[in-house]
């Protein structure tokens, strides 16, 4: 039940992420306040990172509120607190990565609704990438050529490794902490924030 709760949160990030981030930069672009903010003693990086940590902190509070469920379950049974910790750690990192990715779309448009509609399918596709990897892997059995099979194996591995759920469902939810999973989420956040910073800087100088 507990794991289903954290897994539900990560699944719903394709809705939660866009809703939390759609106004972060898009609203500044629409209102024309981005230029005003940039006159303050901060650069684009500080602006974007500050916005990100603010929304990630808000998400963290939302996630911590679900610990009430852990408390209630601890009263009626014995919990594996190691698995509880890793599942929440994974949900926290998963959320941070999803929020950072959604911020890219918020920075590309002045319309927050468009930002939300672009962010939602992006996160959903990354969540469902495991299914795509499984589908491509099945194609391998129907390929007679070695080259075609190698391409299918490469694509399957690529889709599996780039997926948000791959690094959560099979390890952190099961109570396993792997450095590569932590690194994946951290690098995903850093990469998305770098892209957002470049977009904000470009839009600023164009205006």
Short mmCIF file of C-alpha atoms in Angstrom, two decimals, residues 53-180:
data_model
loop_
_atom_site.label_atom_id
_atom_site.label_comp_id
_atom_site.label_asym_id
_atom_site.label_seq_id
_atom_site.Cartn_x
_atom_site.Cartn_y
_atom_site.Cartn_z
CA UNK A 53 14.44 25.08 -5.78
CA UNK A 54 11.28 26.95 -4.81
CA UNK A 55 9.00 24.61 -6.72
CA UNK A 56 11.02 21.54 -5.65
CA UNK A 57 10.65 22.63 -2.03
CA UNK A 58 6.88 22.94 -2.54
CA UNK A 59 6.82 19.43 -4.03
CA UNK A 60 8.92 18.19 -1.10
CA UNK A 61 6.33 19.48 1.36
CA UNK A 62 3.60 17.73 -0.62
CA UNK A 63 5.59 14.51 -0.52
CA UNK A 64 6.32 14.79 3.20
CA UNK A 65 2.62 15.16 3.93
CA UNK A 66 2.13 11.61 2.69
CA UNK A 67 4.32 10.40 5.58
CA UNK A 68 1.09 10.41 7.55
CA UNK A 69 0.38 7.19 5.68
CA UNK A 70 3.65 5.72 6.96
CA UNK A 71 2.72 6.65 10.52
CA UNK A 72 -0.72 5.06 10.22
CA UNK A 73 0.69 1.87 8.73
CA UNK A 74 3.35 1.66 11.44
CA UNK A 75 0.57 1.44 14.01
CA UNK A 76 -0.96 -1.66 12.44
CA UNK A 77 2.12 -3.51 11.25
CA UNK A 78 5.88 -3.71 10.90
CA UNK A 79 7.35 -1.65 8.08
CA UNK A 80 10.61 -2.06 6.23
CA UNK A 81 11.91 1.41 6.92
CA UNK A 82 14.82 0.94 4.55
CA UNK A 83 12.41 0.42 1.67
CA UNK A 84 10.30 3.32 2.90
CA UNK A 85 13.34 5.59 2.84
CA UNK A 86 14.52 4.55 -0.64
CA UNK A 87 11.02 4.79 -2.11
CA UNK A 88 10.61 8.33 -0.78
CA UNK A 89 14.13 9.26 -1.86
CA UNK A 90 13.33 8.00 -5.32
CA UNK A 91 10.01 9.84 -5.45
CA UNK A 92 11.79 13.03 -4.34
CA UNK A 93 14.50 12.75 -6.99
CA UNK A 94 11.98 11.68 -9.63
CA UNK A 95 9.89 14.74 -8.84
CA UNK A 96 12.90 17.04 -9.04
CA UNK A 97 13.84 15.71 -12.46
CA UNK A 98 10.27 16.00 -13.74
CA UNK A 99 9.96 19.56 -12.46
CA UNK A 100 13.26 20.58 -14.05
CA UNK A 101 12.17 19.14 -17.39
CA UNK A 102 8.81 20.92 -17.24
CA UNK A 103 10.59 24.21 -16.57
CA UNK A 104 12.09 24.00 -20.06
CA UNK A 105 8.63 24.33 -21.58
CA UNK A 106 7.68 27.12 -19.21
CA UNK A 107 10.70 29.06 -20.46
CA UNK A 108 9.89 28.54 -24.14
CA UNK A 109 6.45 30.15 -24.17
CA UNK A 110 4.49 33.03 -22.70
CA UNK A 111 1.35 30.90 -22.40
CA UNK A 112 1.27 28.82 -19.22
CA UNK A 113 -1.43 26.53 -20.62
CA UNK A 114 0.76 25.67 -23.59
CA UNK A 115 3.66 25.08 -21.22
CA UNK A 116 1.51 22.62 -19.26
CA UNK A 117 0.29 20.84 -22.40
CA UNK A 118 3.86 20.43 -23.62
CA UNK A 119 5.22 19.33 -20.26
CA UNK A 120 2.59 16.67 -19.59
CA UNK A 121 3.29 14.45 -22.63
CA UNK A 122 7.04 14.88 -22.18
CA UNK A 123 6.95 13.46 -18.65
CA UNK A 124 4.44 10.78 -19.65
CA UNK A 125 6.65 9.62 -22.52
CA UNK A 126 9.66 9.42 -20.21
CA UNK A 127 7.54 7.50 -17.72
CA UNK A 128 6.38 5.03 -20.38
CA UNK A 129 9.77 4.60 -22.03
CA UNK A 130 10.06 1.15 -20.45
CA UNK A 131 7.13 0.03 -22.56
CA UNK A 132 8.85 1.39 -25.66
CA UNK A 133 12.03 -0.46 -24.71
CA UNK A 134 10.05 -3.69 -24.26
CA UNK A 135 8.37 -3.23 -27.65
CA UNK A 136 11.67 -2.59 -29.42
CA UNK A 137 13.23 -5.57 -27.64
CA UNK A 138 10.46 -7.81 -28.97
CA UNK A 139 11.31 -6.67 -32.48
CA UNK A 140 14.71 -8.28 -32.04
CA UNK A 141 13.18 -11.74 -32.17
CA UNK A 142 11.66 -10.98 -35.58
CA UNK A 143 14.87 -9.58 -37.09
CA UNK A 144 16.96 -11.96 -39.13
CA UNK A 145 19.87 -9.64 -39.76
CA UNK A 146 22.61 -9.14 -37.20
CA UNK A 147 22.75 -5.40 -37.92
CA UNK A 148 19.00 -4.97 -37.41
CA UNK A 149 19.16 -6.93 -34.18
CA UNK A 150 22.04 -4.82 -32.91
CA UNK A 151 20.14 -1.61 -33.68
CA UNK A 152 17.05 -2.94 -31.91
CA UNK A 153 19.10 -3.88 -28.84
CA UNK A 154 20.73 -0.45 -28.79
CA UNK A 155 17.41 1.37 -29.06
CA UNK A 156 15.87 -0.83 -26.38
CA UNK A 157 18.72 -0.10 -23.98
CA UNK A 158 18.57 3.61 -24.82
CA UNK A 159 14.83 3.90 -24.16
CA UNK A 160 15.21 1.95 -20.94
CA UNK A 161 18.06 4.06 -19.59
CA UNK A 162 16.53 7.42 -20.49
CA UNK A 163 13.24 6.61 -18.79
CA UNK A 164 12.32 8.24 -15.50
CA UNK A 165 10.58 5.15 -14.14
CA UNK A 166 13.42 2.76 -15.03
CA UNK A 167 15.65 4.20 -12.33
CA UNK A 168 12.87 4.17 -9.76
CA UNK A 169 10.57 1.19 -10.16
CA UNK A 170 13.19 -1.54 -10.41
CA UNK A 171 15.63 -0.33 -7.75
CA UNK A 172 14.65 2.44 -5.34
CA UNK A 173 11.12 1.11 -4.86
CA UNK A 174 12.65 -2.28 -4.08
CA UNK A 175 14.92 -0.84 -1.40
CA UNK A 176 18.04 -0.69 -3.58
CA UNK A 177 20.16 2.44 -3.94
CA UNK A 178 22.45 2.50 -6.95
CA UNK A 179 24.83 5.33 -7.71
CA UNK A 180 23.83 5.27 -11.37
#
